[in-house]
Coordinates of C-alpha atoms and ligand atoms in Angstrom, one line a residue:
M28 CA 59.4 15.3 -35.6
K29 CA 57.3 13.9 -32.7
K30 CA 58.0 15.1 -29.2
I31 CA 57.5 13.0 -26.0
I32 CA 58.0 14.0 -22.4
C33 CA 59.0 11.2 -20.0
V34 CA 58.2 12.0 -16.4
V35 CA 60.1 10.9 -13.3
G36 CA 59.8 12.0 -9.7
A37 CA 60.7 9.5 -7.1
R38 CA 63.3 6.9 -6.5
P39 CA 61.3 3.9 -7.9
N40 CA 60.7 5.8 -11.1
F41 CA 64.3 6.0 -12.1
M42 CA 65.0 2.4 -12.8
K43 CA 61.7 2.2 -14.8
I44 CA 62.5 5.2 -17.0
A45 CA 66.1 4.2 -17.7
P46 CA 65.4 1.4 -20.2
V47 CA 62.6 3.4 -21.8
M48 CA 64.9 6.4 -22.5
D49 CA 67.5 4.0 -23.8
A50 CA 65.0 2.2 -26.1
F51 CA 63.8 5.5 -27.5
Q52 CA 67.3 6.6 -28.3
R53 CA 68.3 3.2 -29.8
L54 CA 65.2 2.5 -31.8
F55 CA 63.9 5.9 -32.7
P56 CA 66.8 8.3 -32.6
Q57 CA 64.9 10.9 -34.7
L58 CA 62.4 11.4 -31.9
N59 CA 62.6 14.4 -29.6
V60 CA 62.4 12.8 -26.2
L61 CA 62.6 15.1 -23.2
L62 CA 63.1 13.9 -19.6
L63 CA 61.3 15.8 -16.9
H64 CA 62.0 15.4 -13.2
T65 CA 59.4 16.8 -10.9
G66 CA 61.9 17.0 -8.0
Q67 CA 59.7 14.9 -5.6
H68 CA 63.0 13.1 -4.6
Y69 CA 66.0 15.4 -4.6
D70 CA 68.7 14.2 -2.2
A71 CA 71.9 12.7 -3.8
N72 CA 71.1 9.3 -2.3
M73 CA 67.4 9.4 -3.3
K74 CA 68.1 10.8 -6.9
T75 CA 71.5 11.7 -8.2
Q76 CA 73.3 8.4 -7.7
F77 CA 70.5 6.6 -9.6
F78 CA 70.9 8.9 -12.6
E79 CA 74.6 8.3 -12.5
Q80 CA 74.6 4.6 -12.0
L81 CA 71.8 3.9 -14.5
G82 CA 73.2 6.3 -17.2
I83 CA 70.0 8.3 -17.2
P84 CA 70.6 11.6 -19.0
E85 CA 70.3 14.8 -16.9
P86 CA 66.7 15.9 -16.9
D87 CA 65.9 18.5 -19.6
I88 CA 63.4 20.0 -17.2
D89 CA 63.5 19.9 -13.4
L90 CA 60.4 21.2 -11.6
G91 CA 62.2 21.2 -8.2
V92 CA 59.0 20.7 -6.2
G93 CA 60.6 18.9 -3.2
S94 CA 58.7 17.4 -0.2
G95 CA 55.3 18.4 1.2
S96 CA 52.0 16.9 2.1
H97 CA 50.2 15.0 -0.6
A98 CA 48.0 18.0 -1.5
V99 CA 51.0 20.4 -1.5
Q100 CA 53.2 18.1 -3.5
T101 CA 50.5 17.1 -6.0
A102 CA 49.3 20.7 -6.5
E103 CA 52.8 22.1 -6.8
I104 CA 53.8 19.6 -9.5
M105 CA 50.6 20.4 -11.4
L106 CA 51.2 24.1 -11.2
R107 CA 54.8 23.8 -12.4
F108 CA 54.0 21.2 -15.1
E109 CA 51.3 23.1 -16.9
P110 CA 53.5 25.9 -18.3
V111 CA 56.0 23.2 -19.5
L112 CA 53.2 21.5 -21.5
D113 CA 52.1 24.9 -22.9
K114 CA 55.6 25.6 -24.0
E115 CA 56.7 22.2 -25.3
Q116 CA 53.4 21.0 -26.8
P117 CA 54.4 17.3 -26.7
D118 CA 52.6 14.6 -28.7
A119 CA 52.4 12.5 -25.6
I120 CA 53.7 12.2 -22.0
V121 CA 55.0 9.0 -20.5
V122 CA 54.5 8.4 -16.8
V123 CA 55.6 5.3 -14.8
G124 CA 54.5 3.6 -11.6
D125 CA 52.3 5.1 -8.9
V126 CA 53.9 8.0 -7.1
N127 CA 52.5 11.4 -6.7
S128 CA 54.4 12.7 -9.7
T129 CA 52.7 10.1 -11.9
I130 CA 49.1 11.2 -11.2
S131 CA 50.0 14.9 -11.0
C132 CA 51.5 15.1 -14.5
A133 CA 48.9 12.7 -16.0
L134 CA 46.1 14.9 -14.7
V135 CA 47.6 18.1 -16.2
A136 CA 48.2 16.5 -19.6
V137 CA 44.8 14.8 -20.0
K138 CA 43.0 18.2 -19.4
K139 CA 45.1 19.6 -22.2
D140 CA 44.2 16.7 -24.5
I141 CA 47.7 15.5 -24.6
P142 CA 47.8 11.6 -24.7
V143 CA 49.0 10.0 -21.4
I144 CA 51.0 6.8 -21.6
H145 CA 51.2 4.8 -18.4
I146 CA 53.9 2.2 -17.9
E147 CA 53.2 -0.3 -15.1
A148 CA 49.4 0.1 -15.4
G149 CA 46.7 -2.0 -13.8
L150 CA 48.4 -3.1 -10.6
R151 CA 45.9 -3.1 -7.7
S152 CA 46.3 -3.8 -4.0
Y153 CA 42.6 -3.0 -3.5
D154 CA 43.7 -1.1 -0.4
R155 CA 42.6 2.5 -0.8
K156 CA 44.4 3.6 2.3
M157 CA 47.6 3.3 0.3
P158 CA 48.3 6.6 -1.4
E159 CA 49.8 4.7 -4.3
E160 CA 46.5 2.8 -4.9
I161 CA 44.7 6.1 -5.4
N162 CA 47.4 7.2 -7.8
R163 CA 47.2 3.9 -9.8
V164 CA 43.4 3.9 -10.2
L165 CA 43.2 7.5 -11.2
T166 CA 46.2 7.5 -13.5
D167 CA 44.8 4.4 -15.3
Q168 CA 41.4 6.0 -15.8
I169 CA 42.9 9.0 -17.6
S170 CA 45.6 7.2 -19.6
D171 CA 45.3 6.7 -23.3
R172 CA 47.7 3.8 -23.7
L173 CA 48.4 1.4 -20.7
Y174 CA 51.4 -1.0 -20.5
T175 CA 51.0 -3.8 -18.0
T176 CA 53.6 -6.1 -16.3
E177 CA 51.4 -9.1 -15.6
K178 CA 48.2 -10.6 -17.0
L179 CA 46.1 -10.0 -13.9
A180 CA 46.5 -6.3 -14.5
E181 CA 44.5 -6.5 -17.7
Q182 CA 41.6 -8.0 -15.7
N183 CA 41.9 -5.3 -13.0
L184 CA 41.6 -2.6 -15.8
A185 CA 38.7 -4.4 -17.5
K186 CA 36.8 -4.4 -14.1
E187 CA 37.2 -0.6 -14.0
G188 CA 35.8 -0.2 -17.5
I189 CA 39.0 0.5 -19.3
P190 CA 38.7 -0.8 -22.9
G191 CA 41.0 -3.7 -23.7
E192 CA 42.2 -2.0 -26.9
R193 CA 44.0 0.6 -24.8
V194 CA 45.9 -2.0 -22.9
C195 CA 49.1 -3.7 -23.9
F196 CA 50.9 -6.5 -21.9
A197 CA 54.5 -5.6 -22.4
G198 CA 56.5 -7.0 -19.5
N199 CA 58.4 -5.3 -16.7
V200 CA 60.7 -2.4 -17.4
M201 CA 62.2 -2.5 -13.9
I202 CA 63.3 -6.1 -14.7
D203 CA 64.9 -4.8 -17.9
T204 CA 67.1 -2.6 -15.6
L205 CA 67.8 -5.4 -13.2
K206 CA 68.8 -7.9 -16.0
K207 CA 71.1 -5.3 -17.5
N208 CA 72.8 -4.5 -14.2
A209 CA 72.6 -7.5 -11.8
E210 CA 76.0 -8.8 -12.8
K211 CA 77.7 -5.4 -12.5
A212 CA 76.1 -4.7 -9.1
T213 CA 78.5 -3.6 -6.3
P214 CA 79.8 -6.5 -4.3
F215 CA 78.0 -6.4 -1.0
L216 CA 81.3 -6.4 1.0
E217 CA 82.4 -3.3 -0.8
T218 CA 79.2 -1.5 0.2
L219 CA 79.5 -2.6 3.8
K220 CA 83.1 -1.4 3.8
E221 CA 82.2 1.9 2.4
Y222 CA 79.9 2.5 5.4
N223 CA 82.5 1.2 7.9
I224 CA 80.6 -1.9 8.8
N225 CA 83.3 -4.2 10.1
A226 CA 81.1 -7.2 10.8
E227 CA 82.1 -10.5 9.1
L228 CA 79.1 -10.9 6.9
Q229 CA 79.0 -13.6 4.4
A230 CA 76.9 -14.1 1.3
K231 CA 73.5 -15.8 2.1
Q232 CA 74.2 -15.3 5.8
Y233 CA 72.4 -12.0 6.4
S234 CA 68.9 -10.6 5.8
L235 CA 68.3 -7.3 4.0
V236 CA 65.5 -5.1 5.3
T237 CA 63.9 -2.0 3.8
M238 CA 60.7 -0.3 4.9
H239 CA 59.2 3.1 4.3
R240 CA 55.4 2.7 3.8
P241 CA 53.5 5.3 5.8
S242 CA 51.3 2.5 7.1
N243 CA 54.3 0.8 8.7
V244 CA 56.5 3.7 9.7
D245 CA 54.2 6.6 10.6
N246 CA 52.5 4.7 13.4
K247 CA 54.7 4.3 16.5
N248 CA 53.2 1.0 17.7
I249 CA 53.6 -0.7 14.3
L250 CA 57.1 0.7 13.7
E251 CA 58.1 -0.5 17.2
T252 CA 56.7 -4.0 16.6
L253 CA 58.5 -4.2 13.3
L254 CA 61.8 -3.1 14.7
K255 CA 61.5 -5.4 17.7
T256 CA 60.8 -8.3 15.3
L257 CA 63.8 -7.5 13.2
Q258 CA 65.9 -7.4 16.3
K259 CA 64.6 -10.9 17.1
T260 CA 65.5 -12.2 13.6
S261 CA 69.0 -10.7 13.9
R262 CA 69.8 -13.2 16.6
T263 CA 69.6 -15.9 13.9
I264 CA 71.3 -14.0 11.1
P265 CA 72.4 -10.3 11.1
V266 CA 70.3 -7.7 9.5
V267 CA 71.5 -5.1 6.9
F268 CA 69.0 -2.2 6.9
P269 CA 69.4 0.8 4.5
V270 CA 67.1 3.4 6.2
H271 CA 64.7 5.5 4.0
P272 CA 64.6 9.2 5.1
R273 CA 60.9 8.9 6.1
T274 CA 61.8 5.9 8.3
Q275 CA 64.8 7.6 9.8
N276 CA 62.8 10.7 10.7
K277 CA 60.1 8.5 12.4
I278 CA 62.5 6.4 14.3
K279 CA 64.0 9.5 15.8
E280 CA 60.6 11.2 16.4
F281 CA 59.3 8.1 18.3
G282 CA 62.5 7.6 20.2
L283 CA 63.0 4.0 18.8
E284 CA 66.7 4.3 18.0
H285 CA 67.8 1.7 20.6
Y286 CA 66.2 -1.1 18.5
I287 CA 68.6 -0.5 15.7
Q288 CA 71.6 0.3 17.8
D289 CA 72.3 -3.4 18.0
K290 CA 75.5 -5.3 17.1
N291 CA 73.5 -7.6 14.8
I292 CA 71.7 -4.8 13.0
H293 CA 73.7 -2.8 10.5
T294 CA 72.0 0.4 9.3
L295 CA 73.1 2.3 6.2
P296 CA 71.8 5.4 4.5
P297 CA 69.5 4.9 1.5
L298 CA 71.7 3.2 -1.1
G299 CA 72.3 3.6 -4.8
Y300 CA 70.8 1.1 -7.2
M301 CA 74.0 -0.9 -7.7
Q302 CA 74.7 -1.2 -4.0
L303 CA 71.1 -2.3 -3.2
V304 CA 71.1 -4.9 -6.0
G305 CA 74.4 -6.2 -4.7
L306 CA 73.0 -6.6 -1.2
M307 CA 69.8 -8.1 -2.5
K308 CA 71.5 -10.7 -4.7
N309 CA 73.5 -12.1 -1.8
A310 CA 70.9 -11.9 0.9
R311 CA 69.5 -15.1 2.5
V312 CA 66.1 -13.4 2.7
V313 CA 64.8 -9.9 2.1
M314 CA 62.1 -8.4 4.3
T315 CA 60.5 -5.3 2.9
D316 CA 57.4 -3.2 2.4
S317 CA 58.6 -2.0 -1.0
G318 CA 56.6 -2.8 -4.2
G319 CA 59.6 -2.9 -6.6
I320 CA 61.7 -5.1 -4.3
Q321 CA 59.0 -7.8 -4.3
E322 CA 59.5 -8.0 -8.1
E323 CA 63.3 -7.7 -8.1
T324 CA 63.6 -10.6 -5.5
T325 CA 61.4 -12.8 -7.7
A326 CA 63.5 -12.0 -10.7
L327 CA 66.7 -12.8 -8.7
G328 CA 65.2 -15.9 -7.1
V329 CA 65.8 -14.6 -3.6
P330 CA 63.1 -15.2 -0.9
C331 CA 61.1 -12.1 0.0
I332 CA 58.9 -11.6 3.1
T333 CA 56.6 -8.7 2.5
L334 CA 55.7 -6.6 5.6
R335 CA 52.3 -5.6 4.3
E336 CA 48.8 -6.9 4.4
N337 CA 48.4 -7.1 0.7
T338 CA 50.3 -6.6 -2.6
E339 CA 49.5 -5.1 -5.9
R340 CA 52.0 -7.5 -7.5
P341 CA 50.3 -10.9 -6.8
I342 CA 52.4 -12.6 -9.5
T343 CA 55.4 -12.4 -7.1
V344 CA 53.4 -14.6 -4.6
E345 CA 51.8 -17.0 -7.1
Q346 CA 54.9 -17.5 -9.3
G347 CA 57.8 -15.9 -7.5
T348 CA 59.6 -16.0 -4.2
N349 CA 57.3 -13.6 -2.2
T350 CA 55.3 -14.3 0.9
I351 CA 52.9 -11.7 2.3
V352 CA 52.9 -11.6 6.1
G353 CA 51.7 -8.1 7.2
T354 CA 52.9 -6.7 10.5
D355 CA 52.0 -9.6 12.9
P356 CA 55.2 -10.2 14.7
D357 CA 54.6 -14.0 15.2
L358 CA 53.8 -14.5 11.5
I359 CA 56.8 -12.5 10.4
Y360 CA 59.1 -14.5 12.7
S361 CA 57.7 -17.9 11.9
T362 CA 57.9 -17.1 8.1
F363 CA 61.4 -15.9 8.6
E364 CA 62.4 -19.2 10.5
E365 CA 60.7 -21.2 7.8
V366 CA 62.7 -19.5 5.0
I367 CA 65.9 -19.9 6.9
K368 CA 65.2 -23.6 7.4
T369 CA 63.9 -24.5 3.9
G370 CA 65.5 -21.8 1.7
G371 CA 62.1 -20.4 0.9
K372 CA 60.0 -20.6 -2.3
A373 CA 61.9 -21.5 -5.5
G374 CA 59.8 -19.4 -7.8
K375 CA 60.0 -18.9 -11.5
Q376 CA 60.4 -16.0 -13.9
P377 CA 57.0 -14.4 -14.8
E378 CA 56.1 -14.2 -18.5
L379 CA 57.8 -11.3 -20.4
W380 CA 60.1 -10.4 -17.5
D381 CA 62.8 -11.0 -20.0
G382 CA 64.8 -7.7 -20.2
H383 CA 63.0 -6.5 -23.4
A384 CA 59.9 -4.8 -22.1
A385 CA 61.0 -1.2 -22.9
D386 CA 61.8 -2.2 -26.5
R387 CA 58.3 -3.6 -26.9
I388 CA 56.7 -0.5 -25.3
V389 CA 58.4 2.1 -27.4
T390 CA 57.8 0.1 -30.6
D391 CA 54.1 -0.3 -29.8
L392 CA 53.9 3.3 -28.7
M393 CA 55.3 4.7 -32.0
D394 CA 52.8 2.5 -34.0
W395 CA 50.0 3.8 -31.8
L396 CA 51.0 7.4 -32.1
D397 CA 51.1 7.0 -35.9
Q398 CA 47.6 5.7 -36.1
Ligands
LIG13 C1 57.4 8.0 -2.3 C2 56.2 7.3 -3.0 C3 56.3 5.8 -2.7 C4 57.6 5.3 -3.0 C5 58.7 6.0 -2.3 C6 60.1 5.5 -2.6 C7 54.2 8.7 -3.2 C8 52.8 8.8 -2.7 N1 55.0 7.8 -2.5 O1 57.2 7.9 -0.9 O2 55.3 5.2 -3.5 O3 57.6 3.9 -2.7 O4 58.6 7.4 -2.7 O5 61.0 6.2 -1.9 O6 54.6 9.3 -4.2 N2 62.8 12.9 1.7 C9 64.1 13.2 1.8 N3 64.8 13.4 0.6 C10 64.3 13.2 -0.6 C11 62.9 12.9 -0.7 C12 62.2 12.7 0.5 O7 64.7 13.4 2.9 O8 65.0 13.3 -1.6 C13 62.0 12.8 3.0 C14 61.2 14.0 3.3 O9 61.2 14.2 4.7 C15 59.8 13.7 2.8 C16 59.8 12.2 3.1 O10 61.1 11.7 2.8 O11 58.9 14.4 3.5 C17 58.8 11.4 2.2 O12 59.0 11.7 0.9 P1 57.8 11.6 -0.2 O13 58.3 11.8 -1.6 O14 56.7 12.4 0.3 O15 57.3 10.1 0.0 P2 58.0 8.7 0.2 O16 57.7 8.2 1.5 O17 59.5 8.8 -0.3

């Protein structure tokens, strides 16, 4: 019986692994599939509620690494993952996305000659200041089978010398999860009530904001500019802002709390998947620096303004509802006004973002492992 270890570590991994675990169980019940959580994200609102809401089984193995600098976190995951591989001797490991857990586990496995399978391969922002870009490039270089979400990813990989026969265009597993859950998402008013927000918010009459990229929140001037601009947009329609722990820490450290203590800005703790999707679906516009949310808004047909200078997911701009604006306050505000006035880009569903990516991936993977 073949054994596979699926690795997760951080919040954006959970919605990607959920349909993969499910597809393994449905299509290949005889397989021994273990779920390993590195512990990169550990709080209930960064981890546990995602497992519960998405029906992800409890991890078979939890490395419990916790937070740290990039070097500490990466090294700690590697140190703790190695004995697991020695003990379990899997036939392959599956890693998703671009977080530190992705590269750490891939690097340990490849040195032990254990095949590395990368889901969401080939995305490139071409911005090496982004820690995730380093994780993407390196993980793809050492992966044996690479599953992509968009056609351009294949070209990015080819440019880096990765042979085409290793690459398989399979679609977007995160959109599998979205399609399965969008209708069941928590009504946004319920979420607001849960957090004692009494404002009379109506569907399509608020903007949803998320930000946590170090390039935006670790620099006082940039963070202040962004918060000031959000405050300005909140004069047109109120802002709902679930605050990531990194951002929360930085707002406090830099003394910027007064910007979000505003009657038109409603802050929340980091939300569960069902709550966030409920808020996203009903937002007039989403302003974010997240990678995944750029894709989810495209799939939902909700306008997205991306507070970054670039994106590794260009299909969301070319075909979807996304506009890249960076951190220039005038450009953010003028794009916001334009979206409010016109309703934003209509967008269309990218190819193979159809809710069946995980089935295609596990089916292909089993064939590939048998060869
Ligand atoms: C990580 C990913 C990023 C992803 C993001 C989603 C990398 C390099 N970055 O960034 O790609 O978009 O997750 O959230 O892997 N913290 C908590 N509780 C937790 C986890 C973290 O309070 O459960 C706080 C800690 O203070 C920690 C900080 O958040 O130091 C940052 O966490 P970390 O995992 O280092 O990076 P993220 O910014 O979350």
